[in-house]
Tab-separated table of N, CA and C in Angstrom:
chain	number	residue	atom	x	y	z
A	27	MET	N	-49.989	-107.661	22.571
A	27	MET	CA	-49.180	-107.410	23.763
A	27	MET	C	-49.730	-108.259	24.916
A	28	THR	N	-48.840	-108.840	25.664
A	28	THR	CA	-49.253	-109.677	26.787
A	28	THR	C	-49.565	-108.815	28.004
A	29	GLY	N	-50.205	-109.421	28.973
A	29	GLY	CA	-50.527	-108.717	30.209
A	29	GLY	C	-49.277	-108.267	30.947
A	30	GLN	N	-48.235	-109.116	30.935
A	30	GLN	CA	-46.983	-108.779	31.618
A	30	GLN	C	-46.299	-107.590	30.951
A	31	GLN	N	-46.303	-107.555	29.620
A	31	GLN	CA	-45.714	-106.414	28.900
A	31	GLN	C	-46.499	-105.127	29.200
A	32	ALA	N	-47.816	-105.241	29.210
A	32	ALA	CA	-48.659	-104.074	29.517
A	32	ALA	C	-48.386	-103.596	30.937
A	33	TYR	N	-48.267	-104.553	31.857
A	33	TYR	CA	-47.977	-104.207	33.253
A	33	TYR	C	-46.664	-103.429	33.352
A	34	GLN	N	-45.618	-103.906	32.679
A	34	GLN	CA	-44.314	-103.223	32.702
A	34	GLN	C	-44.428	-101.795	32.195
A	35	LYS	N	-45.068	-101.625	31.034
A	35	LYS	CA	-45.196	-100.297	30.441
A	35	LYS	C	-46.006	-99.365	31.343
A	36	LEU	N	-47.072	-99.901	31.936
A	36	LEU	CA	-47.933	-99.066	32.777
A	36	LEU	C	-47.257	-98.697	34.097
A	37	THR	N	-46.480	-99.605	34.665
A	37	THR	CA	-45.771	-99.251	35.899
A	37	THR	C	-44.734	-98.166	35.628
A	38	ASP	N	-44.066	-98.246	34.480
A	38	ASP	CA	-43.117	-97.187	34.105
A	38	ASP	C	-43.838	-95.851	33.971
A	39	LEU	N	-44.990	-95.881	33.340
A	39	LEU	CA	-45.780	-94.670	33.135
A	39	LEU	C	-46.261	-94.093	34.473
A	40	CYS	N	-46.747	-94.966	35.335
A	40	CYS	CA	-47.260	-94.526	36.641
A	40	CYS	C	-46.150	-94.024	37.561
A	41	ALA	N	-44.953	-94.507	37.363
A	41	ALA	CA	-43.837	-94.057	38.193
A	41	ALA	C	-43.476	-92.601	37.877
A	42	ARG	N	-43.801	-92.159	36.670
A	42	ARG	CA	-43.477	-90.789	36.257
A	42	ARG	C	-44.551	-89.771	36.618
A	43	SER	N	-45.825	-90.180	36.604
A	43	SER	CA	-46.904	-89.247	36.924
A	43	SER	C	-48.155	-90.006	37.337
A	44	GLU	N	-49.093	-89.279	37.936
A	44	GLU	CA	-50.343	-89.891	38.386
A	44	GLU	C	-51.244	-90.192	37.190
A	45	HIS	N	-51.899	-91.327	37.264
A	45	HIS	CA	-52.861	-91.717	36.236
A	45	HIS	C	-54.041	-92.402	36.910
A	46	CYS	N	-55.197	-92.310	36.248
A	46	CYS	CA	-56.393	-92.939	36.795
A	46	CYS	C	-56.634	-94.286	36.117
A	47	GLN	N	-57.558	-95.046	36.674
A	47	GLN	CA	-57.864	-96.375	36.142
A	47	GLN	C	-58.334	-96.293	34.696
A	48	GLN	N	-59.157	-95.297	34.394
A	48	GLN	CA	-59.692	-95.161	33.036
A	48	GLN	C	-58.568	-94.995	32.003
A	49	GLU	N	-57.573	-94.188	32.330
A	49	GLU	CA	-56.450	-93.978	31.414
A	49	GLU	C	-55.691	-95.287	31.170
A	50	MET	N	-55.500	-96.057	32.231
A	50	MET	CA	-54.771	-97.319	32.109
A	50	MET	C	-55.564	-98.318	31.257
A	51	LYS	N	-56.870	-98.397	31.496
A	51	LYS	CA	-57.712	-99.304	30.712
A	51	LYS	C	-57.708	-98.907	29.240
A	52	GLU	N	-57.776	-97.614	28.975
A	52	GLU	CA	-57.775	-97.132	27.596
A	52	GLU	C	-56.466	-97.482	26.895
A	53	LYS	N	-55.355	-97.314	27.581
A	53	LYS	CA	-54.056	-97.662	26.989
A	53	LYS	C	-54.000	-99.155	26.647
A	54	MET	N	-54.447	-99.976	27.591
A	54	MET	CA	-54.414	-101.418	27.330
A	54	MET	C	-55.347	-101.794	26.180
A	55	ARG	N	-56.479	-101.140	26.091
A	55	ARG	CA	-57.405	-101.401	24.993
A	55	ARG	C	-56.737	-101.056	23.656
A	56	GLN	N	-56.040	-99.917	23.625
A	56	GLN	CA	-55.339	-99.512	22.404
A	56	GLN	C	-54.229	-100.491	22.031
A	57	TRP	N	-53.608	-101.070	23.021
A	57	TRP	CA	-52.529	-102.020	22.775
A	57	TRP	C	-53.049	-103.407	22.398
A	58	GLY	N	-54.346	-103.606	22.500
A	58	GLY	CA	-54.931	-104.884	22.132
A	58	GLY	C	-54.835	-105.949	23.207
A	59	VAL	N	-54.735	-105.537	24.459
A	59	VAL	CA	-54.684	-106.490	25.574
A	59	VAL	C	-56.101	-107.016	25.803
A	60	SER	N	-56.236	-108.318	26.002
A	60	SER	CA	-57.557	-108.923	26.210
A	60	SER	C	-58.194	-108.373	27.495
A	61	GLU	N	-59.518	-108.442	27.535
A	61	GLU	CA	-60.233	-107.904	28.705
A	61	GLU	C	-59.874	-108.662	29.975
A	62	GLU	N	-59.656	-109.951	29.854
A	62	GLU	CA	-59.280	-110.767	31.012
A	62	GLU	C	-57.915	-110.320	31.556
A	63	GLU	N	-56.965	-110.117	30.638
A	63	GLU	CA	-55.635	-109.652	31.035
A	63	GLU	C	-55.706	-108.230	31.602
A	64	GLN	N	-56.548	-107.385	30.996
A	64	GLN	CA	-56.709	-106.012	31.494
A	64	GLN	C	-57.146	-106.018	32.954
A	65	ALA	N	-58.113	-106.873	33.272
A	65	ALA	CA	-58.616	-106.950	34.647
A	65	ALA	C	-57.509	-107.380	35.611
A	66	LYS	N	-56.713	-108.372	35.207
A	66	LYS	CA	-55.616	-108.839	36.060
A	66	LYS	C	-54.576	-107.733	36.278
A	67	VAL	N	-54.206	-107.050	35.179
A	67	VAL	CA	-53.206	-105.980	35.274
A	67	VAL	C	-53.736	-104.849	36.156
A	68	MET	N	-55.003	-104.475	35.975
A	68	MET	CA	-55.573	-103.387	36.792
A	68	MET	C	-55.598	-103.771	38.266
A	69	ASP	N	-55.998	-104.992	38.561
A	69	ASP	CA	-56.014	-105.445	39.960
A	69	ASP	C	-54.623	-105.339	40.577
A	70	ARG	N	-53.629	-105.732	39.815
A	70	ARG	CA	-52.244	-105.691	40.315
A	70	ARG	C	-51.763	-104.244	40.488
A	71	LEU	N	-52.070	-103.386	39.510
A	71	LEU	CA	-51.668	-101.968	39.616
A	71	LEU	C	-52.310	-101.303	40.835
A	72	ILE	N	-53.560	-101.620	41.094
A	72	ILE	CA	-54.261	-101.038	42.245
A	72	ILE	C	-53.703	-101.602	43.546
A	73	ALA	N	-53.501	-102.916	43.584
A	73	ALA	CA	-52.979	-103.556	44.796
A	73	ALA	C	-51.600	-103.025	45.157
A	74	GLU	N	-50.782	-102.754	44.145
A	74	GLU	CA	-49.426	-102.256	44.394
A	74	GLU	C	-49.378	-100.726	44.448
A	75	ARG	N	-50.534	-100.103	44.409
A	75	ARG	CA	-50.723	-98.644	44.555
A	75	ARG	C	-50.035	-97.819	43.460
A	76	TYR	N	-49.888	-98.405	42.303
A	76	TYR	CA	-49.428	-97.618	41.157
A	76	TYR	C	-50.567	-96.710	40.690
A	77	VAL	N	-51.777	-97.233	40.789
A	77	VAL	CA	-52.965	-96.489	40.375
A	77	VAL	C	-53.869	-96.333	41.590
A	78	ASP	N	-54.216	-95.092	41.870
A	78	ASP	CA	-55.121	-94.774	42.974
A	78	ASP	C	-55.953	-93.574	42.521
A	79	ASP	N	-57.236	-93.810	42.252
A	79	ASP	CA	-58.082	-92.738	41.714
A	79	ASP	C	-58.214	-91.554	42.667
A	80	GLU	N	-58.206	-91.816	43.963
A	80	GLU	CA	-58.314	-90.705	44.921
A	80	GLU	C	-57.049	-89.839	44.889
A	81	ARG	N	-55.911	-90.469	44.868
A	81	ARG	CA	-54.648	-89.741	44.787
A	81	ARG	C	-54.559	-88.980	43.461
A	82	PHE	N	-54.992	-89.631	42.382
A	82	PHE	CA	-55.012	-88.979	41.074
A	82	PHE	C	-55.923	-87.754	41.099
A	83	ALA	N	-57.127	-87.916	41.636
A	83	ALA	CA	-58.101	-86.811	41.663
A	83	ALA	C	-57.555	-85.631	42.459
A	84	HIS	N	-56.919	-85.909	43.558
A	84	HIS	CA	-56.350	-84.841	44.382
A	84	HIS	C	-55.309	-84.050	43.591
A	85	ALA	N	-54.388	-84.747	42.956
A	85	ALA	CA	-53.342	-84.078	42.169
A	85	ALA	C	-53.947	-83.348	40.973
A	86	PHE	N	-54.886	-83.982	40.298
A	86	PHE	CA	-55.520	-83.402	39.113
A	86	PHE	C	-56.248	-82.108	39.471
A	87	ILE	N	-57.022	-82.153	40.544
A	87	ILE	CA	-57.808	-80.979	40.949
A	87	ILE	C	-56.902	-79.811	41.271
A	88	TYR	N	-55.909	-80.035	42.095
A	88	TYR	CA	-55.047	-78.924	42.486
A	88	TYR	C	-54.202	-78.404	41.319
A	89	ASP	N	-53.783	-79.270	40.431
A	89	ASP	CA	-53.043	-78.816	39.242
A	89	ASP	C	-53.919	-77.969	38.336
A	90	LYS	N	-55.115	-78.426	38.071
A	90	LYS	CA	-56.001	-77.710	37.149
A	90	LYS	C	-56.451	-76.374	37.723
A	91	ILE	N	-56.657	-76.319	39.016
A	91	ILE	CA	-57.078	-75.049	39.628
A	91	ILE	C	-55.911	-74.072	39.670
A	92	ARG	N	-54.786	-74.511	40.160
A	92	ARG	CA	-53.655	-73.594	40.350
A	92	ARG	C	-52.909	-73.239	39.067
A	93	TYR	N	-52.665	-74.218	38.216
A	93	TYR	CA	-51.822	-73.978	37.049
A	93	TYR	C	-52.604	-73.673	35.776
A	94	ASN	N	-53.721	-74.365	35.582
A	94	ASN	CA	-54.531	-74.117	34.385
A	94	ASN	C	-55.587	-73.044	34.629
A	95	LYS	N	-55.767	-72.680	35.910
A	95	LYS	CA	-56.725	-71.650	36.316
A	95	LYS	C	-58.145	-72.006	35.890
A	96	TRP	N	-58.526	-73.240	36.196
A	96	TRP	CA	-59.870	-73.719	35.911
A	96	TRP	C	-60.741	-73.512	37.136
A	97	GLY	N	-62.035	-73.348	36.908
A	97	GLY	CA	-63.018	-73.278	37.973
A	97	GLY	C	-63.551	-74.669	38.295
A	98	ARG	N	-64.381	-74.717	39.321
A	98	ARG	CA	-64.908	-75.978	39.823
A	98	ARG	C	-65.655	-76.773	38.750
A	99	ARG	N	-66.510	-76.127	37.980
A	99	ARG	CA	-67.342	-76.831	37.010
A	99	ARG	C	-66.485	-77.521	35.926
A	100	LYS	N	-65.464	-76.846	35.465
A	100	LYS	CA	-64.611	-77.413	34.420
A	100	LYS	C	-63.817	-78.602	34.972
A	101	VAL	N	-63.366	-78.496	36.209
A	101	VAL	CA	-62.644	-79.601	36.843
A	101	VAL	C	-63.585	-80.792	37.028
A	102	GLU	N	-64.813	-80.522	37.491
A	102	GLU	CA	-65.796	-81.599	37.669
A	102	GLU	C	-66.045	-82.327	36.354
A	103	GLN	N	-66.198	-81.562	35.292
A	103	GLN	CA	-66.459	-82.164	33.983
A	103	GLN	C	-65.270	-83.020	33.523
A	104	ALA	N	-64.071	-82.530	33.712
A	104	ALA	CA	-62.885	-83.284	33.313
A	104	ALA	C	-62.776	-84.588	34.103
A	105	LEU	N	-63.078	-84.534	35.393
A	105	LEU	CA	-63.028	-85.750	36.212
A	105	LEU	C	-64.125	-86.728	35.802
A	106	TRP	N	-65.289	-86.198	35.451
A	106	TRP	CA	-66.370	-87.057	34.991
A	106	TRP	C	-65.943	-87.785	33.718
A	107	MET	N	-65.266	-87.069	32.822
A	107	MET	CA	-64.805	-87.680	31.578
A	107	MET	C	-63.747	-88.752	31.829
A	108	LYS	N	-63.016	-88.622	32.927
A	108	LYS	CA	-62.019	-89.629	33.296
A	108	LYS	C	-62.635	-90.721	34.161
A	109	ARG	N	-63.941	-90.634	34.355
A	109	ARG	CA	-64.726	-91.616	35.110
A	109	ARG	C	-64.258	-91.766	36.555
A	110	ILE	N	-63.926	-90.633	37.156
A	110	ILE	CA	-63.596	-90.630	38.588
A	110	ILE	C	-64.915	-90.551	39.356
A	111	ASP	N	-65.081	-91.400	40.329
A	111	ASP	CA	-66.323	-91.462	41.102
A	111	ASP	C	-66.635	-90.113	41.757
A	112	ASP	N	-67.895	-89.724	41.721
A	112	ASP	CA	-68.320	-88.440	42.295
A	112	ASP	C	-68.004	-88.343	43.782
A	113	SER	N	-68.089	-89.456	44.496
A	113	SER	CA	-67.814	-89.406	45.936
A	113	SER	C	-66.362	-89.006	46.203
A	114	ILE	N	-65.469	-89.387	45.320
A	114	ILE	CA	-64.058	-89.019	45.464
A	114	ILE	C	-63.857	-87.554	45.101
A	115	SER	N	-64.322	-87.169	43.926
A	115	SER	CA	-64.065	-85.803	43.440
A	115	SER	C	-64.795	-84.760	44.263
A	116	LYS	N	-66.023	-85.041	44.680
A	116	LYS	CA	-66.798	-84.043	45.423
A	116	LYS	C	-66.132	-83.689	46.745
A	117	SER	N	-65.645	-84.679	47.460
A	117	SER	CA	-65.032	-84.402	48.762
A	117	SER	C	-63.757	-83.560	48.603
A	118	ILE	N	-62.983	-83.833	47.574
A	118	ILE	CA	-61.750	-83.062	47.352
A	118	ILE	C	-62.089	-81.651	46.886
A	119	LEU	N	-63.048	-81.526	45.969
A	119	LEU	CA	-63.454	-80.203	45.487
A	119	LEU	C	-64.064	-79.362	46.603
A	120	ASP	N	-64.790	-80.009	47.516
A	120	ASP	CA	-65.381	-79.278	48.641
A	120	ASP	C	-64.318	-78.720	49.577
A	121	ASP	N	-63.143	-79.348	49.587
A	121	ASP	CA	-62.054	-78.867	50.430
A	121	ASP	C	-61.397	-77.595	49.886
A	122	VAL	N	-61.608	-77.321	48.590
A	122	VAL	CA	-61.037	-76.113	47.993
A	122	VAL	C	-61.907	-74.933	48.410
A	123	ASP	N	-61.289	-73.982	49.060
A	123	ASP	CA	-62.002	-72.821	49.577
A	123	ASP	C	-62.391	-71.866	48.445
A	124	ASP	N	-63.534	-71.194	48.605
A	124	ASP	CA	-63.963	-70.204	47.605
A	124	ASP	C	-62.912	-69.120	47.408
A	125	ASP	N	-62.182	-68.792	48.463
A	125	ASP	CA	-61.145	-67.761	48.360
A	125	ASP	C	-60.071	-68.141	47.334
A	126	GLU	N	-59.809	-69.444	47.205
A	126	GLU	CA	-58.836	-69.920	46.216
A	126	GLU	C	-59.328	-69.612	44.801
A	127	TYR	N	-60.608	-69.898	44.549
A	127	TYR	CA	-61.180	-69.607	43.232
A	127	TYR	C	-61.184	-68.103	42.964
A	128	ILE	N	-61.533	-67.321	43.968
A	128	ILE	CA	-61.565	-65.866	43.815
A	128	ILE	C	-60.160	-65.334	43.541
A	129	ARG	N	-59.182	-65.852	44.258
A	129	ARG	CA	-57.796	-65.432	44.075
A	129	ARG	C	-57.306	-65.717	42.648
A	130	ILE	N	-57.816	-66.761	42.042
A	130	ILE	CA	-57.438	-67.115	40.675
A	130	ILE	C	-58.232	-66.312	39.650
A	131	LEU	N	-59.521	-66.137	39.897
A	131	LEU	CA	-60.386	-65.495	38.905
A	131	LEU	C	-60.166	-63.995	38.787
A	132	ARG	N	-59.914	-63.322	39.883
A	132	ARG	CA	-59.745	-61.859	39.826
A	132	ARG	C	-58.688	-61.405	38.823
A	133	PRO	N	-57.460	-61.921	38.893
A	133	PRO	CA	-56.464	-61.490	37.901
A	133	PRO	C	-56.846	-61.875	36.461
A	134	LEU	N	-57.525	-63.022	36.303
A	134	LEU	CA	-57.968	-63.425	34.969
A	134	LEU	C	-58.946	-62.397	34.395
A	135	LEU	N	-59.889	-61.962	35.237
A	135	LEU	CA	-60.874	-60.974	34.791
A	135	LEU	C	-60.224	-59.629	34.513
A	136	LYS	N	-59.295	-59.259	35.354
A	136	LYS	CA	-58.608	-57.978	35.159
A	136	LYS	C	-57.855	-57.986	33.830
A	137	GLN	N	-57.162	-59.079	33.533
A	137	GLN	CA	-56.423	-59.200	32.286
A	137	GLN	C	-57.372	-59.253	31.092
A	138	LYS	N	-58.439	-60.022	31.220
A	138	LYS	CA	-59.391	-60.175	30.123
A	138	LYS	C	-60.073	-58.846	29.807
A	139	ARG	N	-60.343	-58.053	30.835
A	139	ARG	CA	-61.022	-56.772	30.649
A	139	ARG	C	-60.247	-55.872	29.686
A	140	LYS	N	-58.934	-55.948	29.731
A	140	LYS	CA	-58.094	-55.105	28.878
A	140	LYS	C	-58.282	-55.434	27.394
A	141	SER	N	-58.639	-56.652	27.079
A	141	SER	CA	-58.746	-57.069	25.680
A	141	SER	C	-60.178	-57.081	25.142
A	142	ILE	N	-61.147	-56.783	25.997
A	142	ILE	CA	-62.548	-56.824	25.570
A	142	ILE	C	-62.972	-55.478	25.000
A	143	LYS	N	-63.640	-55.554	23.864
A	143	LYS	CA	-64.228	-54.361	23.266
A	143	LYS	C	-65.725	-54.416	23.551
A	144	ALA	N	-66.245	-53.386	24.205
A	144	ALA	CA	-67.669	-53.356	24.547
A	144	ALA	C	-68.185	-51.927	24.445
A	145	ASP	N	-69.456	-51.803	24.034
A	145	ASP	CA	-70.070	-50.484	23.884
A	145	ASP	C	-70.631	-49.947	25.193
A	146	SER	N	-70.881	-50.827	26.134
A	146	SER	CA	-71.449	-50.386	27.410
A	146	SER	C	-70.863	-51.198	28.554
A	147	GLU	N	-71.069	-50.717	29.738
A	147	GLU	CA	-70.596	-51.428	30.940
A	147	GLU	C	-71.328	-52.767	31.070
A	148	TYR	N	-72.605	-52.770	30.704
A	148	TYR	CA	-73.403	-54.001	30.745
A	148	TYR	C	-72.809	-55.052	29.804
A	149	GLU	N	-72.500	-54.660	28.579
A	149	GLU	CA	-71.926	-55.584	27.604
A	149	GLU	C	-70.564	-56.111	28.079
A	150	LEU	N	-69.774	-55.231	28.653
A	150	LEU	CA	-68.483	-55.629	29.203
A	150	LEU	C	-68.662	-56.676	30.298
A	151	THR	N	-69.583	-56.417	31.199
A	151	THR	CA	-69.842	-57.350	32.302
A	151	THR	C	-70.308	-58.697	31.778
A	152	MET	N	-71.194	-58.675	30.799
A	152	MET	CA	-71.688	-59.936	30.230
A	152	MET	C	-70.561	-60.724	29.562
A	153	LYS	N	-69.677	-60.050	28.871
A	153	LYS	CA	-68.547	-60.731	28.229
A	153	LYS	C	-67.595	-61.311	29.270
A	154	LEU	N	-67.380	-60.593	30.362
A	154	LEU	CA	-66.527	-61.109	31.435
A	154	LEU	C	-67.164	-62.333	32.087
A	155	ILE	N	-68.474	-62.274	32.294
A	155	ILE	CA	-69.189	-63.408	32.897
A	155	ILE	C	-69.088	-64.626	31.975
A	156	LYS	N	-69.299	-64.417	30.688
A	156	LYS	CA	-69.213	-65.518	29.720
A	156	LYS	C	-67.812	-66.130	29.721
A	157	PHE	N	-66.797	-65.281	29.788
A	157	PHE	CA	-65.414	-65.763	29.852
A	157	PHE	C	-65.201	-66.616	31.105
A	158	ALA	N	-65.641	-66.115	32.254
A	158	ALA	CA	-65.440	-66.839	33.515
A	158	ALA	C	-66.193	-68.166	33.519
A	159	ILE	N	-67.388	-68.174	32.959
A	159	ILE	CA	-68.154	-69.424	32.876
A	159	ILE	C	-67.419	-70.424	31.984
A	160	SER	N	-66.828	-69.934	30.897
A	160	SER	CA	-66.093	-70.840	30.002
A	160	SER	C	-64.872	-71.441	30.694
A	161	ARG	N	-64.359	-70.760	31.691
A	161	ARG	CA	-63.231	-71.282	32.462
A	161	ARG	C	-63.698	-72.213	33.583
A	162	GLY	N	-65.024	-72.350	33.755
A	162	GLY	CA	-65.563	-73.302	34.717
A	162	GLY	C	-65.877	-72.732	36.082
A	163	PHE	N	-65.893	-71.424	36.218
A	163	PHE	CA	-66.199	-70.834	37.514
A	163	PHE	C	-67.706	-70.765	37.713
A	164	THR	N	-68.131	-70.877	38.962
A	164	THR	CA	-69.552	-70.830	39.279
A	164	THR	C	-70.017	-69.377	39.381
A	165	MET	N	-71.308	-69.179	39.207
A	165	MET	CA	-71.858	-67.830	39.155
A	165	MET	C	-71.634	-67.068	40.463
A	166	ASP	N	-71.708	-67.746	41.602
A	166	ASP	CA	-71.507	-67.032	42.874
A	166	ASP	C	-70.081	-66.481	42.984
A	167	ILE	N	-69.100	-67.221	42.530
A	167	ILE	CA	-67.705	-66.756	42.538
A	167	ILE	C	-67.545	-65.618	41.537
A	168	ILE	N	-68.149	-65.775	40.377
A	168	ILE	CA	-68.054	-64.740	39.337
A	168	ILE	C	-68.645	-63.429	39.841
A	169	LYS	N	-69.813	-63.513	40.464
A	169	LYS	CA	-70.462	-62.295	40.986
A	169	LYS	C	-69.571	-61.592	42.010
A	170	GLN	N	-68.974	-62.371	42.890
A	170	GLN	CA	-68.096	-61.770	43.898
A	170	GLN	C	-66.929	-61.039	43.242
A	171	CYS	N	-66.364	-61.622	42.212
A	171	CYS	CA	-65.215	-61.011	41.539
A	171	CYS	C	-65.630	-59.809	40.695
A	172	ILE	N	-66.751	-59.911	40.008
A	172	ILE	CA	-67.221	-58.814	39.160
A	172	ILE	C	-67.569	-57.603	40.013
A	173	GLU	N	-68.237	-57.833	41.147
A	173	GLU	CA	-68.607	-56.718	42.030
A	173	GLU	C	-67.367	-56.005	42.541
A	174	VAL	N	-66.374	-56.750	42.945
A	174	VAL	CA	-65.129	-56.154	43.431
A	174	VAL	C	-64.411	-55.438	42.290
A	175	GLU	N	-64.410	-56.076	41.113
A	175	GLU	CA	-63.758	-55.471	39.956
A	175	GLU	C	-64.404	-54.127	39.631
A	176	ASP	N	-65.729	-54.070	39.656
A	176	ASP	CA	-66.429	-52.833	39.341
A	176	ASP	C	-66.068	-51.732	40.318
A	177	GLU	N	-65.899	-52.099	41.584
A	177	GLU	CA	-65.644	-51.089	42.614
A	177	GLU	C	-64.181	-50.645	42.639
A	178	ASP	N	-63.258	-51.586	42.570
A	178	ASP	CA	-61.853	-51.266	42.835
A	178	ASP	C	-60.950	-51.269	41.608
A	179	VAL	N	-60.853	-52.409	40.989
A	179	VAL	CA	-59.773	-52.665	40.050
A	179	VAL	C	-59.945	-51.929	38.724
A	180	PHE	N	-61.186	-51.785	38.260
A	180	PHE	CA	-61.385	-51.193	36.938
A	180	PHE	C	-61.172	-49.692	36.931
A	181	LEU	N	-60.971	-49.109	38.092
A	181	LEU	CA	-60.767	-47.659	38.158
A	181	LEU	C	-59.352	-47.267	37.803
A	182	ASP	N	-58.445	-48.197	37.849
A	182	ASP	CA	-57.042	-47.843	37.602
A	182	ASP	C	-56.705	-47.655	36.146
């Protein structure tokens, strides 16, 4: 595939949804585009603002938090795997308020509690913590939600 053909396909793809530089490079590598052509196509995509890692990171973070109900750690790991620079992702993640994570985690814990089988309150709490960690939430957010859950929600 030539650089021009790759450029056409990638602009069509970028017009439909946000993508990062790493995704575009990987696609071109799979298509067998030479490294020299890849560099030219990437420069053009960036110059014409089809690809913008900061814009991608912003959309990715908010989608994963709101729709996939991921915590900060899981989002950070996913961005690292997409090779998004830490300076970009950290500033956007820092803008997400802890209340947003708490608002997402509380209903998840309440729902998960219904399906957990545990012999003691301690075992139940540990299983809930393990679940929340697997979703990428930090321990401080988990503690805030577990404490509230113990006091209010689990009584119903």
